[in-house]
Amino acid sequence: MASPAPPPTPPAVPSAEAPRALSLVPLATGVVAVGALYLAKDVLVPIVLAVLLAFVVAPLVGLLRRLWIGRTLSVVIAMLIALAVVGLTGTVIGQQAAGLAPDLPKYAERIQKKVRALGQSSVGTLPDQLTRVARRFDTANQTPPAPRLARRARPIPVEVHEPPESGLQTARRLLGPVVEPLETFVIVLVVAIFVLLQREDLRDRVIRLFGSSDLHRTTRAIDEAAGRLSRYFLTQLLLNALFGGVIALGLYWIGIPSPLLWGLLATLMRFVPYVGAFLAALPPLLIAIGGEPGWTTAIMVGGLFLITEPIMGYVVEPLVYGHSTGLSPLAVIVAAIFWTWLWGPIGLLLSTPITLCLVVLGRHVPQMEFIDVLFGDRPALTPVESFYQRMLAGDADEVQDQAEQLLKDRPLSAYYDAVVVPGLRLALADRRRGTISRECLDGIVEQTRELVQALDGHDDDDVPDEDAPAEPAAPSLAEQALPAASAPAASPRGASVLCLSGPGPADPAVAAVVAQLLEKHGHRIIEAEDGAADSSAPDILCLVGAELRPSSPRWRGVEARARQRWPEARIVRGLLRPNRTADAPCCTSLKDLVEACGS
């Protein structure tokens, strides 16, 4: 007898914990990555230093290649120049420190005398008096010690003698602090040479990993990113060296010993964001305090750093870079804290370069785009998204502030075309999906009409940009969303125009925008309410809508009623859709609409 067939296996029911488990994957990946960075810091730090050194030396290698020198010889010459600069810097630091060492006890003694003098001033008398009163109170309340009943036994002293260290242990103790930095330096040098020699091969491997489906675009992105990073690091090195040179000359003029030492220290410490220059000011400030009985020299040293650093940060660097470094200020602080916690002092020095490299990669590699969103200085939202988000929040002041900022270099019609009309279309799309209510949409339309009234003082003319650089940097999201556009051409003045809004909920706001622009270009606007005009007949009927097609029955009904009421008027259709429709001639931008009314 045949055995019965096994019962069918019930279909697997997806567990409710599956989405939660999947959401923990990025967190687990991040934790593993941070742990790997911490545990492998002895290996990763030399590699990171080598890559940064390669970025700095790469422009020099490119210059030598353009002089018809071979790749290998160019790399060798560039690295020899870098070694000569490092060796000269180390020699100067050693000589300056050796010349300053004999006078350090004298400076320390004078600093202690000044500190004691400050402690004995009127500011320090109150704590001292409170301390003496507390001691007297404790002495008065102490109870006499109890008599000893028996004499305690005298403790036996115990001494521990370590065995004499061997010659190998002595050599390890003496050479250890020297061998470890030397070993790191050799590793950095060798890795940097191989990175420069195999630069194209490394680029191809990165392309294979992140963008093999679009070789042209990925190749351009990586080449552009590498070129920008090289120029940025080299420029930053030169600017920091200029800062150190100014500090050294200033300290020499003031009379501080070993000015070259403090200038080199200022050059290196300025790689630390925000606080590096002021940390470099502490040693020469202490030398100034201990170098004379008064405080004049110390005040001059502090003033030198307080004047030089803001000039470099807010005047010289913007003139040289022409744009920001690409990092938000908060990202610089967070990166400094994170890399210092992870790799110590060397991580603090490398925090800004590493974060900048990651942000540049995030702008070109889709898999790393989240890094650019978190740490980049570009807006997280486009101007259209920001406009819509602030309208949803009901923050009219921020909407107007954004408009004022964008109108500094764009005509009014370009702002309306690129921000306001697309923002209204986002609201209409959300209304069709049911994500916002009709009351919310009506509120956005009303806020838009109030914004149009607030911007009535702006002209719809080109804004000349006399300070624009000859070679502008990569456009931001705002610049991409607001392309440079010329203002509408001048039109004949005196024509009367009646703006009729379509049946859509956002059409009245768009009609108010069109009426404002036409009035700024010399047209006489006839007021109308709910499609009814006053007694005067218009020369032009401007039918305005935000999303309907010309073939839509609702739109054709509005146009038929307008033709019946004003048969002599010329009709201009303004359907501001993103794609031009072919079923009827119409204008799809405010600029075209204004020009059509003037033709």
Coordinates of C-alpha atoms in Angstrom, one line a residue:
M1 CA 0.0 0.0 0.0
A2 CA 1.4 3.3 -1.0
S3 CA 2.2 5.8 1.7
P4 CA 0.1 9.0 1.8
A5 CA 1.7 12.0 0.2
P6 CA 3.2 14.5 2.6
P7 CA 1.1 17.6 3.3
P8 CA 2.1 20.6 1.2
T9 CA 4.4 23.0 2.9
P10 CA 2.7 26.2 3.8
P11 CA 4.0 29.3 2.2
A12 CA 6.6 31.2 4.2
V13 CA 5.1 34.2 6.0
P14 CA 7.5 37.1 6.0
S15 CA 8.5 37.9 9.5
A16 CA 7.8 41.3 11.0
E17 CA 11.4 41.4 12.2
A18 CA 12.8 41.2 8.7
P19 CA 12.6 45.0 7.9
R20 CA 14.1 45.7 11.3
A21 CA 17.0 43.3 10.7
L22 CA 17.6 44.8 7.3
S23 CA 17.6 48.3 8.8
L24 CA 20.4 47.2 11.2
V25 CA 22.7 46.2 8.3
P26 CA 24.1 49.8 7.7
L27 CA 24.6 50.3 11.4
A28 CA 26.5 47.0 11.7
T29 CA 28.6 47.9 8.7
G30 CA 29.5 51.3 10.2
V31 CA 30.4 49.7 13.5
V32 CA 32.6 47.1 11.8
A33 CA 34.3 49.8 9.6
V34 CA 35.0 52.0 12.7
G35 CA 36.4 49.0 14.5
A36 CA 38.6 48.1 11.6
L37 CA 39.9 51.7 11.3
Y38 CA 40.8 51.6 15.0
L39 CA 42.5 48.2 15.1
A40 CA 44.4 48.7 11.8
K41 CA 45.5 52.3 12.5
D42 CA 49.2 51.2 12.6
V43 CA 48.8 50.0 9.0
L44 CA 46.3 52.6 7.7
V45 CA 48.0 55.8 9.0
P46 CA 51.1 55.4 6.9
I47 CA 49.0 54.6 3.8
V48 CA 46.8 57.6 4.3
L49 CA 49.9 59.8 4.8
A50 CA 51.4 58.3 1.6
V51 CA 48.2 59.1 -0.4
L52 CA 48.1 62.6 0.9
L53 CA 51.8 63.1 0.1
A54 CA 51.1 61.7 -3.4
F55 CA 48.3 64.3 -3.9
V56 CA 50.7 67.1 -2.9
V57 CA 53.6 65.9 -5.1
A58 CA 51.3 65.0 -8.1
P59 CA 51.3 68.6 -9.6
L60 CA 55.1 68.7 -9.5
V61 CA 55.2 65.3 -11.2
G62 CA 52.8 66.6 -13.9
L63 CA 55.0 69.6 -14.4
L64 CA 58.1 67.5 -14.9
R65 CA 56.2 65.2 -17.3
R66 CA 55.2 68.2 -19.4
L67 CA 59.0 68.9 -19.7
W68 CA 59.4 65.6 -21.5
I69 CA 60.9 63.8 -18.5
G70 CA 59.9 60.1 -18.1
R71 CA 57.4 59.1 -15.5
T72 CA 59.9 57.2 -13.3
L73 CA 62.5 60.0 -13.4
S74 CA 59.8 62.6 -12.7
V75 CA 58.6 60.7 -9.7
V76 CA 62.1 60.3 -8.4
I77 CA 63.0 64.0 -8.8
A78 CA 59.7 65.1 -7.2
M79 CA 60.2 62.8 -4.2
L80 CA 63.9 64.0 -3.8
I81 CA 62.6 67.6 -3.7
A82 CA 60.0 66.6 -1.1
L83 CA 62.7 64.8 0.9
A84 CA 65.0 67.9 0.7
V85 CA 62.2 70.1 2.0
V86 CA 61.4 67.7 4.9
G87 CA 65.1 67.3 5.7
L88 CA 65.7 71.1 5.7
T89 CA 62.7 71.6 7.9
G90 CA 63.9 69.0 10.4
T91 CA 67.4 70.5 10.4
V92 CA 66.1 74.0 11.1
I93 CA 63.7 72.7 13.9
G94 CA 66.6 70.8 15.5
Q95 CA 69.0 73.8 15.4
Q96 CA 66.4 76.2 16.7
A97 CA 65.4 73.9 19.5
A98 CA 69.0 73.3 20.5
G99 CA 69.7 77.0 20.7
L100 CA 66.6 77.6 22.9
A101 CA 67.1 74.7 25.3
P102 CA 69.7 76.3 27.6
D103 CA 67.4 79.3 28.3
L104 CA 64.3 77.2 29.2
P105 CA 65.0 77.1 33.0
K106 CA 65.4 80.8 33.1
Y107 CA 62.0 81.3 31.3
A108 CA 60.3 78.8 33.5
E109 CA 61.6 80.6 36.7
R110 CA 60.3 84.0 35.4
I111 CA 57.0 82.5 34.5
Q112 CA 56.7 81.0 38.1
K113 CA 57.5 84.4 39.6
K114 CA 54.8 86.1 37.6
V115 CA 52.3 83.5 38.5
R116 CA 53.2 83.9 42.2
A117 CA 52.9 87.7 41.9
L118 CA 49.5 87.3 40.4
G119 CA 48.5 84.9 43.2
Q120 CA 49.5 87.5 45.8
S121 CA 47.5 90.3 44.2
S122 CA 44.1 91.4 45.4
V123 CA 42.4 88.8 43.2
G124 CA 44.1 86.0 45.1
T125 CA 43.8 87.2 48.7
L126 CA 40.2 86.1 49.2
P127 CA 40.8 82.4 48.5
D128 CA 43.9 82.4 50.6
Q129 CA 42.0 83.9 53.6
L130 CA 39.3 81.4 53.3
T131 CA 41.9 78.6 53.2
R132 CA 43.5 79.9 56.4
V133 CA 40.2 80.2 58.2
A134 CA 39.3 76.6 57.3
R135 CA 42.6 75.3 58.6
R136 CA 42.1 77.1 61.9
F137 CA 38.6 75.7 62.3
D138 CA 39.9 72.1 61.6
T139 CA 42.7 72.6 64.2
A140 CA 40.3 73.8 66.9
N141 CA 38.0 70.8 66.5
Q142 CA 40.6 68.1 66.4
T143 CA 40.4 65.6 69.3
P144 CA 43.5 64.6 71.2
P145 CA 44.9 61.3 70.1
A146 CA 44.2 58.2 72.4
P147 CA 47.2 57.0 74.5
R148 CA 49.1 54.1 73.0
L149 CA 48.6 50.9 74.9
A150 CA 51.5 49.1 73.3
R151 CA 54.4 50.0 71.2
R152 CA 54.0 48.9 67.6
A153 CA 56.6 46.8 66.0
R154 CA 59.0 48.6 63.7
P155 CA 58.3 47.6 60.0
I156 CA 61.0 45.8 58.2
P157 CA 62.1 47.7 55.0
V158 CA 61.9 45.7 51.8
E159 CA 63.8 46.6 48.6
V160 CA 63.2 45.3 45.2
H161 CA 66.2 45.1 42.8
E162 CA 65.6 44.4 39.1
P163 CA 68.2 42.4 37.3
P164 CA 70.6 44.4 35.1
E165 CA 69.2 44.9 31.6
S166 CA 71.0 43.3 28.8
G167 CA 72.6 45.1 25.9
L168 CA 69.7 44.2 23.6
Q169 CA 67.2 45.7 26.1
T170 CA 69.2 48.8 26.4
A171 CA 69.4 49.2 22.6
R172 CA 65.7 48.7 22.3
R173 CA 64.9 51.3 25.0
L174 CA 67.2 53.9 23.4
L175 CA 66.5 53.2 19.8
G176 CA 62.7 52.5 20.1
P177 CA 61.6 56.1 20.0
V178 CA 63.8 56.7 16.9
V179 CA 63.2 53.5 15.0
E180 CA 59.4 53.7 15.0
P181 CA 59.0 57.2 13.4
L182 CA 61.8 56.3 10.9
E183 CA 60.0 53.1 10.0
T184 CA 56.7 55.0 9.4
F185 CA 58.6 57.5 7.3
V186 CA 60.1 54.8 5.1
I187 CA 56.7 53.2 4.6
V188 CA 55.1 56.5 3.7
L189 CA 57.9 57.2 1.2
V190 CA 57.7 53.8 -0.5
V191 CA 53.9 53.8 -0.7
A192 CA 53.8 57.3 -2.1
I193 CA 56.3 56.4 -4.8
F194 CA 54.2 53.4 -5.9
V195 CA 51.0 55.5 -5.8
L196 CA 52.6 58.0 -8.2
L197 CA 54.0 55.4 -10.5
Q198 CA 50.7 53.4 -10.6
R199 CA 48.3 56.3 -10.6
E200 CA 46.5 55.3 -13.9
D201 CA 46.3 51.7 -12.8
L202 CA 44.8 52.7 -9.5
R203 CA 42.3 55.0 -11.2
D204 CA 41.2 52.1 -13.5
R205 CA 40.6 49.9 -10.5
V206 CA 38.5 52.5 -8.8
I207 CA 36.5 52.9 -12.0
R208 CA 36.0 49.2 -12.2
L209 CA 34.7 49.2 -8.6
F210 CA 32.4 52.2 -8.7
G211 CA 31.5 53.1 -12.3
S212 CA 32.3 50.6 -15.0
S213 CA 28.9 51.0 -16.5
D214 CA 29.6 54.6 -17.5
L215 CA 33.3 54.8 -18.2
H216 CA 33.3 58.3 -19.8
R217 CA 31.5 60.0 -16.9
T218 CA 33.4 58.1 -14.2
T219 CA 36.8 58.8 -15.7
R220 CA 36.1 62.5 -15.9
A221 CA 34.7 62.5 -12.4
I222 CA 37.8 60.8 -10.9
D223 CA 40.3 62.9 -12.9
E224 CA 38.5 66.0 -11.9
A225 CA 38.4 64.9 -8.2
A226 CA 42.1 64.0 -8.2
G227 CA 43.1 67.3 -9.8
R228 CA 41.0 69.3 -7.4
L229 CA 42.4 67.5 -4.4
S230 CA 46.0 67.9 -5.6
R231 CA 45.5 71.6 -6.2
Y232 CA 43.8 72.1 -2.9
F233 CA 46.4 70.3 -0.8
L234 CA 49.3 72.0 -2.5
T235 CA 47.6 75.4 -2.2
Q236 CA 46.8 74.8 1.5
L237 CA 50.5 73.8 2.1
L238 CA 51.7 77.0 0.4
L239 CA 49.2 79.2 2.3
N240 CA 50.2 77.6 5.6
A241 CA 53.8 78.1 4.8
L242 CA 53.0 81.8 4.1
F243 CA 51.3 82.1 7.4
G244 CA 54.3 80.5 9.2
G245 CA 56.6 82.9 7.3
V246 CA 54.6 86.0 8.5
I247 CA 54.6 84.7 12.0
A248 CA 58.4 84.1 12.0
L249 CA 59.1 87.6 10.6
G250 CA 56.7 89.1 13.2
L251 CA 58.3 87.2 16.1
Y252 CA 61.8 88.2 14.8
W253 CA 60.7 91.8 14.8
I254 CA 59.2 91.6 18.3
G255 CA 62.4 89.9 19.6
I256 CA 61.3 86.4 20.4
P257 CA 64.1 83.8 20.4
S258 CA 64.1 81.1 17.7
P259 CA 61.5 82.7 15.4
L260 CA 62.0 80.0 12.7
L261 CA 61.0 77.3 15.1
W262 CA 57.7 79.0 16.0
G263 CA 57.1 79.8 12.3
L264 CA 57.5 76.1 11.3
L265 CA 55.3 75.1 14.3
A266 CA 52.6 77.6 13.1
T267 CA 52.8 76.1 9.6
L268 CA 52.2 72.6 10.8
M269 CA 49.6 73.4 13.4
R270 CA 47.5 75.4 11.0
F271 CA 46.5 72.1 9.4
V272 CA 44.5 71.6 12.5
P273 CA 41.1 73.3 11.8
Y274 CA 40.1 76.4 13.6
V275 CA 42.3 76.0 16.8
G276 CA 45.6 75.0 15.3
A277 CA 46.9 78.5 14.8
F278 CA 46.0 79.6 18.3
L279 CA 47.6 76.4 19.8
A280 CA 50.8 77.3 17.9
A281 CA 50.7 80.7 19.6
L282 CA 51.1 79.2 23.1
P283 CA 54.8 78.4 23.1
P284 CA 56.0 81.8 21.8
L285 CA 53.5 83.5 24.2
L286 CA 55.0 81.6 27.1
I287 CA 58.5 82.6 26.0
A288 CA 57.3 86.2 25.8
I289 CA 55.9 86.0 29.3
G290 CA 59.1 84.6 30.7
G291 CA 61.4 86.9 28.7
E292 CA 60.8 90.2 30.4
P293 CA 59.4 91.5 33.7
G294 CA 56.5 93.3 32.0
W295 CA 53.7 92.2 29.6
T296 CA 54.3 94.3 26.5
T297 CA 56.0 91.5 24.5
A298 CA 53.3 89.0 25.4
I299 CA 50.6 91.4 24.3
M300 CA 52.4 92.0 21.0
V301 CA 52.8 88.2 20.4
G302 CA 49.1 87.6 21.1
G303 CA 48.1 90.5 18.8
L304 CA 50.3 89.1 16.0
F305 CA 48.4 85.8 16.0
L306 CA 45.0 87.4 16.5
I307 CA 45.5 89.7 13.5
T308 CA 47.3 87.3 11.1
E309 CA 45.0 84.3 11.4
P310 CA 41.7 86.2 10.6
I311 CA 43.4 87.9 7.6
M312 CA 44.5 84.5 6.3
G313 CA 41.2 82.8 6.9
Y314 CA 38.8 85.5 5.7
V315 CA 40.8 87.5 3.2
V316 CA 43.7 85.6 1.6
E317 CA 42.2 82.1 1.4
P318 CA 38.9 83.2 -0.3
L319 CA 40.9 85.2 -2.8
V320 CA 43.1 82.2 -3.6
Y321 CA 40.5 79.4 -3.5
G322 CA 37.7 81.5 -5.0
H323 CA 35.2 79.2 -3.3
S324 CA 34.8 77.2 -0.1
T325 CA 36.7 74.0 0.5
G326 CA 33.5 71.9 0.2
L327 CA 33.1 71.1 3.9
S328 CA 30.5 72.5 6.2
P329 CA 31.9 74.1 9.4
L330 CA 30.1 71.5 11.6
A331 CA 31.5 68.7 9.5
V332 CA 35.1 70.0 10.1
I333 CA 34.5 70.0 13.9
V334 CA 32.9 66.5 13.9
A335 CA 35.6 65.1 11.7
A336 CA 38.3 66.5 14.0
I337 CA 36.7 65.0 17.1
F338 CA 36.1 61.6 15.3
W339 CA 39.6 61.2 13.8
T340 CA 41.3 62.4 17.0
W341 CA 39.4 59.8 19.0
L342 CA 40.2 57.1 16.4
W343 CA 43.9 57.8 15.6
G344 CA 45.1 60.3 18.2
P345 CA 47.0 63.5 17.4
I346 CA 47.9 62.3 13.9
G347 CA 44.2 61.9 13.3
L348 CA 43.6 65.5 14.2
L349 CA 46.1 66.6 11.6
L350 CA 44.6 64.3 9.0
S351 CA 40.9 64.9 9.8
T352 CA 40.3 67.7 7.3
P353 CA 42.2 66.2 4.3
I354 CA 40.5 62.8 4.9
T355 CA 37.1 64.2 5.2
L356 CA 37.6 66.4 2.1
C357 CA 38.7 63.3 0.1
L358 CA 35.6 61.4 1.1
V359 CA 33.3 64.3 0.3
V360 CA 34.8 64.7 -3.2
L361 CA 34.3 61.0 -3.8
G362 CA 30.8 61.3 -2.5
R363 CA 30.0 63.9 -5.1
H364 CA 31.1 61.7 -8.0
V365 CA 30.4 58.1 -6.7
P366 CA 26.7 57.3 -6.2
Q367 CA 27.5 54.7 -3.6
M368 CA 29.1 57.3 -1.4
E369 CA 26.7 60.2 -2.0
F370 CA 25.5 60.1 1.6
I371 CA 29.0 61.4 2.7
D372 CA 28.5 64.5 0.6
V373 CA 25.0 65.0 2.0
L374 CA 26.3 64.7 5.6
F375 CA 29.5 66.6 5.5
G376 CA 29.5 68.7 2.3
D377 CA 28.7 72.4 2.2
R378 CA 26.2 72.2 -0.6
P379 CA 22.5 72.5 0.3
A380 CA 20.9 69.2 1.2
L381 CA 17.8 70.3 -0.7
T382 CA 17.5 71.9 -4.0
P383 CA 16.0 75.4 -4.1
V384 CA 12.7 74.0 -5.3
E385 CA 12.5 71.4 -2.5
S386 CA 13.6 74.0 0.1
F387 CA 10.9 76.3 -1.1
Y388 CA 8.2 73.6 -0.9
Q389 CA 9.4 72.4 2.5
R390 CA 9.3 75.9 4.0
M391 CA 5.9 76.5 2.5
L392 CA 4.7 73.3 4.1
A393 CA 6.1 74.4 7.4
G394 CA 4.4 77.8 7.0
D395 CA 7.7 79.7 7.4
A396 CA 7.1 82.7 5.2
D397 CA 10.2 84.5 6.5
E398 CA 12.6 81.8 5.4
V399 CA 10.9 81.6 2.0
Q400 CA 11.5 85.3 1.5
D401 CA 15.1 85.1 2.8
Q402 CA 15.8 82.3 0.3
A403 CA 14.2 84.4 -2.5
E404 CA 16.3 87.5 -1.6
Q405 CA 19.4 85.4 -1.6
L406 CA 18.8 83.9 -5.0
L407 CA 17.7 87.2 -6.5
K408 CA 21.1 88.7 -6.0
D409 CA 22.4 87.3 -9.2
R410 CA 19.2 86.3 -11.1
P411 CA 16.3 88.2 -12.6
L412 CA 12.9 87.9 -11.0
S413 CA 11.4 85.8 -13.9
A414 CA 14.3 83.3 -13.6
Y415 CA 13.5 82.8 -9.9
Y416 CA 9.8 82.3 -10.6
D417 CA 10.5 79.9 -13.4
A418 CA 13.1 77.8 -11.6
V419 CA 11.7 77.8 -8.0
V420 CA 8.2 79.0 -7.5
V421 CA 6.4 77.3 -10.3
P422 CA 8.2 73.9 -9.9
G423 CA 7.5 74.2 -6.1
L424 CA 3.8 74.7 -6.8
R425 CA 3.9 71.6 -9.1
L426 CA 5.3 69.6 -6.2
A427 CA 2.4 70.7 -4.1
L428 CA -0.1 69.7 -6.8
A429 CA 1.6 66.3 -7.2
D430 CA 1.4 65.6 -3.5
R431 CA -2.3 66.7 -3.5
R432 CA -3.0 64.2 -6.3
R433 CA -1.4 61.4 -4.2
G434 CA -3.4 62.4 -1.2
T435 CA -0.3 63.3 1.0
I436 CA -1.5 66.8 1.7
S437 CA -5.1 68.1 2.2
R438 CA -6.8 70.7 0.1
E439 CA -6.6 73.2 3.0
C440 CA -2.8 72.8 3.0
L441 CA -2.6 73.3 -0.7
D442 CA -4.8 76.5 -0.4
G443 CA -2.5 77.7 2.3
I444 CA 0.6 77.2 0.1
V445 CA -1.1 79.1 -2.8
E446 CA -2.0 82.0 -0.5
Q447 CA 1.6 82.1 0.9
T448 CA 2.9 82.2 -2.7
R449 CA 0.7 85.2 -3.5
E450 CA 1.9 87.0 -0.4
L451 CA 5.5 86.2 -1.5
V452 CA 4.8 87.7 -4.9
Q453 CA 3.6 90.9 -3.2
A454 CA 6.7 91.0 -1.0
L455 CA 9.0 90.7 -4.0
D456 CA 7.3 93.5 -5.9
G457 CA 10.3 95.8 -5.3
H458 CA 12.7 93.7 -7.4
D459 CA 13.3 94.4 -11.1
D460 CA 13.2 91.8 -13.8
D461 CA 16.6 92.7 -15.2
D462 CA 19.9 91.0 -15.5
V463 CA 22.1 91.4 -12.5
P464 CA 25.7 92.2 -13.5
D465 CA 28.3 90.1 -11.6
E466 CA 31.4 92.2 -11.7
D467 CA 33.2 90.1 -9.1
A468 CA 32.7 86.7 -10.9
P469 CA 36.0 84.8 -11.3
A470 CA 37.3 84.1 -14.7
E471 CA 37.2 80.3 -14.1
P472 CA 34.3 79.7 -11.7
A473 CA 34.2 76.6 -9.5
A474 CA 31.7 73.8 -9.9
P475 CA 28.2 75.1 -9.6
S476 CA 26.3 74.4 -6.4
L477 CA 22.8 72.9 -6.4
A478 CA 21.3 76.4 -6.3
E479 CA 23.3 77.5 -9.3
Q480 CA 22.3 74.3 -11.2
A481 CA 18.6 75.0 -10.4
L482 CA 18.9 78.6 -11.4
P483 CA 20.8 78.7 -14.7
A484 CA 22.1 82.0 -15.8
A485 CA 19.4 83.4 -18.0
S486 CA 18.9 86.7 -19.6
A487 CA 15.9 88.9 -18.7
P488 CA 13.0 89.0 -21.1
A489 CA 13.4 91.4 -24.0
A490 CA 11.9 94.8 -23.7
S491 CA 8.3 94.9 -25.0
P492 CA 6.0 97.6 -26.3
R493 CA 4.6 99.6 -23.5
G494 CA 0.9 100.5 -23.0
A495 CA -0.8 97.3 -24.0
S496 CA -3.6 96.3 -21.7
V497 CA -3.5 92.7 -20.4
L498 CA -6.0 90.7 -18.6
C499 CA -4.6 87.6 -16.8
L500 CA -7.1 84.8 -16.5
S501 CA -6.2 81.9 -14.3
G502 CA -7.1 78.3 -15.2
P503 CA -9.3 76.0 -13.2
G504 CA -6.4 74.5 -11.2
P505 CA -6.0 75.2 -7.5
A506 CA -2.5 76.8 -8.0
D507 CA -3.4 78.8 -11.1
P508 CA -4.4 82.0 -9.2
A509 CA -0.9 82.2 -7.7
V510 CA 0.7 81.7 -11.1
A511 CA -1.6 84.4 -12.6
A512 CA -0.4 86.8 -9.9
V513 CA 3.2 86.1 -10.8
V514 CA 2.5 86.7 -14.5
A515 CA 0.6 90.0 -13.8
Q516 CA 3.5 91.3 -11.8
L517 CA 6.1 90.5 -14.5
L518 CA 4.0 92.0 -17.3
E519 CA 3.5 95.2 -15.3
K520 CA 7.2 95.5 -14.7
H521 CA 7.7 95.3 -18.5
G522 CA 5.4 98.2 -19.2
H523 CA 2.0 96.5 -19.7
R524 CA -1.2 97.8 -18.1
I525 CA -2.8 95.1 -16.1
I526 CA -6.6 95.0 -16.0
E527 CA -7.9 93.7 -12.7
A528 CA -10.3 90.7 -12.9
E529 CA -11.9 88.6 -10.3
D530 CA -13.2 85.1 -10.9
G531 CA -12.9 85.6 -14.7
A532 CA -15.1 88.8 -14.8
A533 CA -13.3 91.9 -16.2
D534 CA -14.1 95.5 -15.8
S535 CA -15.7 97.7 -18.5
S536 CA -12.6 98.2 -20.5
A537 CA -11.7 95.6 -23.2
P538 CA -8.2 94.2 -22.9
D539 CA -5.7 94.1 -25.8
I540 CA -4.3 90.8 -24.7
L541 CA -5.9 87.9 -22.9
C542 CA -3.2 85.9 -21.0
L543 CA -4.5 82.5 -20.0
V544 CA -2.3 81.1 -17.2
G545 CA -2.2 77.6 -15.8
A546 CA 0.3 75.5 -13.9
E547 CA -0.3 71.9 -15.0
L548 CA -3.3 71.4 -17.4
R549 CA -2.8 70.6 -21.1
P550 CA -4.3 72.9 -23.8
S551 CA -6.4 70.0 -24.9
S552 CA -8.0 69.5 -21.5
P553 CA -11.8 70.1 -21.6
R554 CA -11.6 72.3 -18.5
W555 CA -8.9 74.5 -20.1
R556 CA -10.7 74.6 -23.5
G557 CA -13.9 75.8 -21.6
V558 CA -12.0 78.7 -20.0
E559 CA -10.6 79.7 -23.4
A560 CA -14.0 79.4 -25.2
R561 CA -15.6 81.7 -22.6
A562 CA -12.8 84.2 -23.0
R563 CA -13.1 84.3 -26.8
Q564 CA -16.8 84.8 -26.6
R565 CA -16.6 87.7 -24.1
W566 CA -13.6 89.4 -25.7
P567 CA -13.5 88.4 -29.4
E568 CA -11.1 91.3 -30.4
A569 CA -8.4 90.5 -27.8
R570 CA -5.3 88.5 -28.7
I571 CA -5.0 85.3 -26.7
V572 CA -1.7 84.2 -25.3
R573 CA -1.5 80.8 -23.6
G574 CA 0.8 80.3 -20.7
L575 CA 0.8 76.7 -19.6
L576 CA 3.9 76.4 -17.5
R577 CA 4.5 72.7 -17.9
P578 CA 8.0 71.2 -17.8
N579 CA 7.6 69.7 -21.3
R580 CA 6.3 71.6 -24.3
T581 CA 3.0 70.3 -25.6
A582 CA 2.3 69.9 -29.3
D583 CA -1.5 70.0 -29.4
A584 CA -1.7 73.8 -29.2
P585 CA 0.8 76.7 -29.2
C586 CA 1.6 77.9 -25.7
C587 CA 4.4 79.3 -23.6
T588 CA 6.0 77.0 -21.1
S589 CA 8.1 79.6 -19.2
L590 CA 7.5 83.0 -17.8
K591 CA 10.2 84.5 -19.9
D592 CA 8.6 83.2 -23.1
L593 CA 5.2 84.4 -21.9
V594 CA 6.4 87.9 -21.3
E595 CA 8.0 88.0 -24.7
A596 CA 4.9 86.6 -26.4
C597 CA 2.8 89.4 -24.8
G598 CA 5.2 92.0 -26.2
S599 CA 5.4 90.7 -29.7

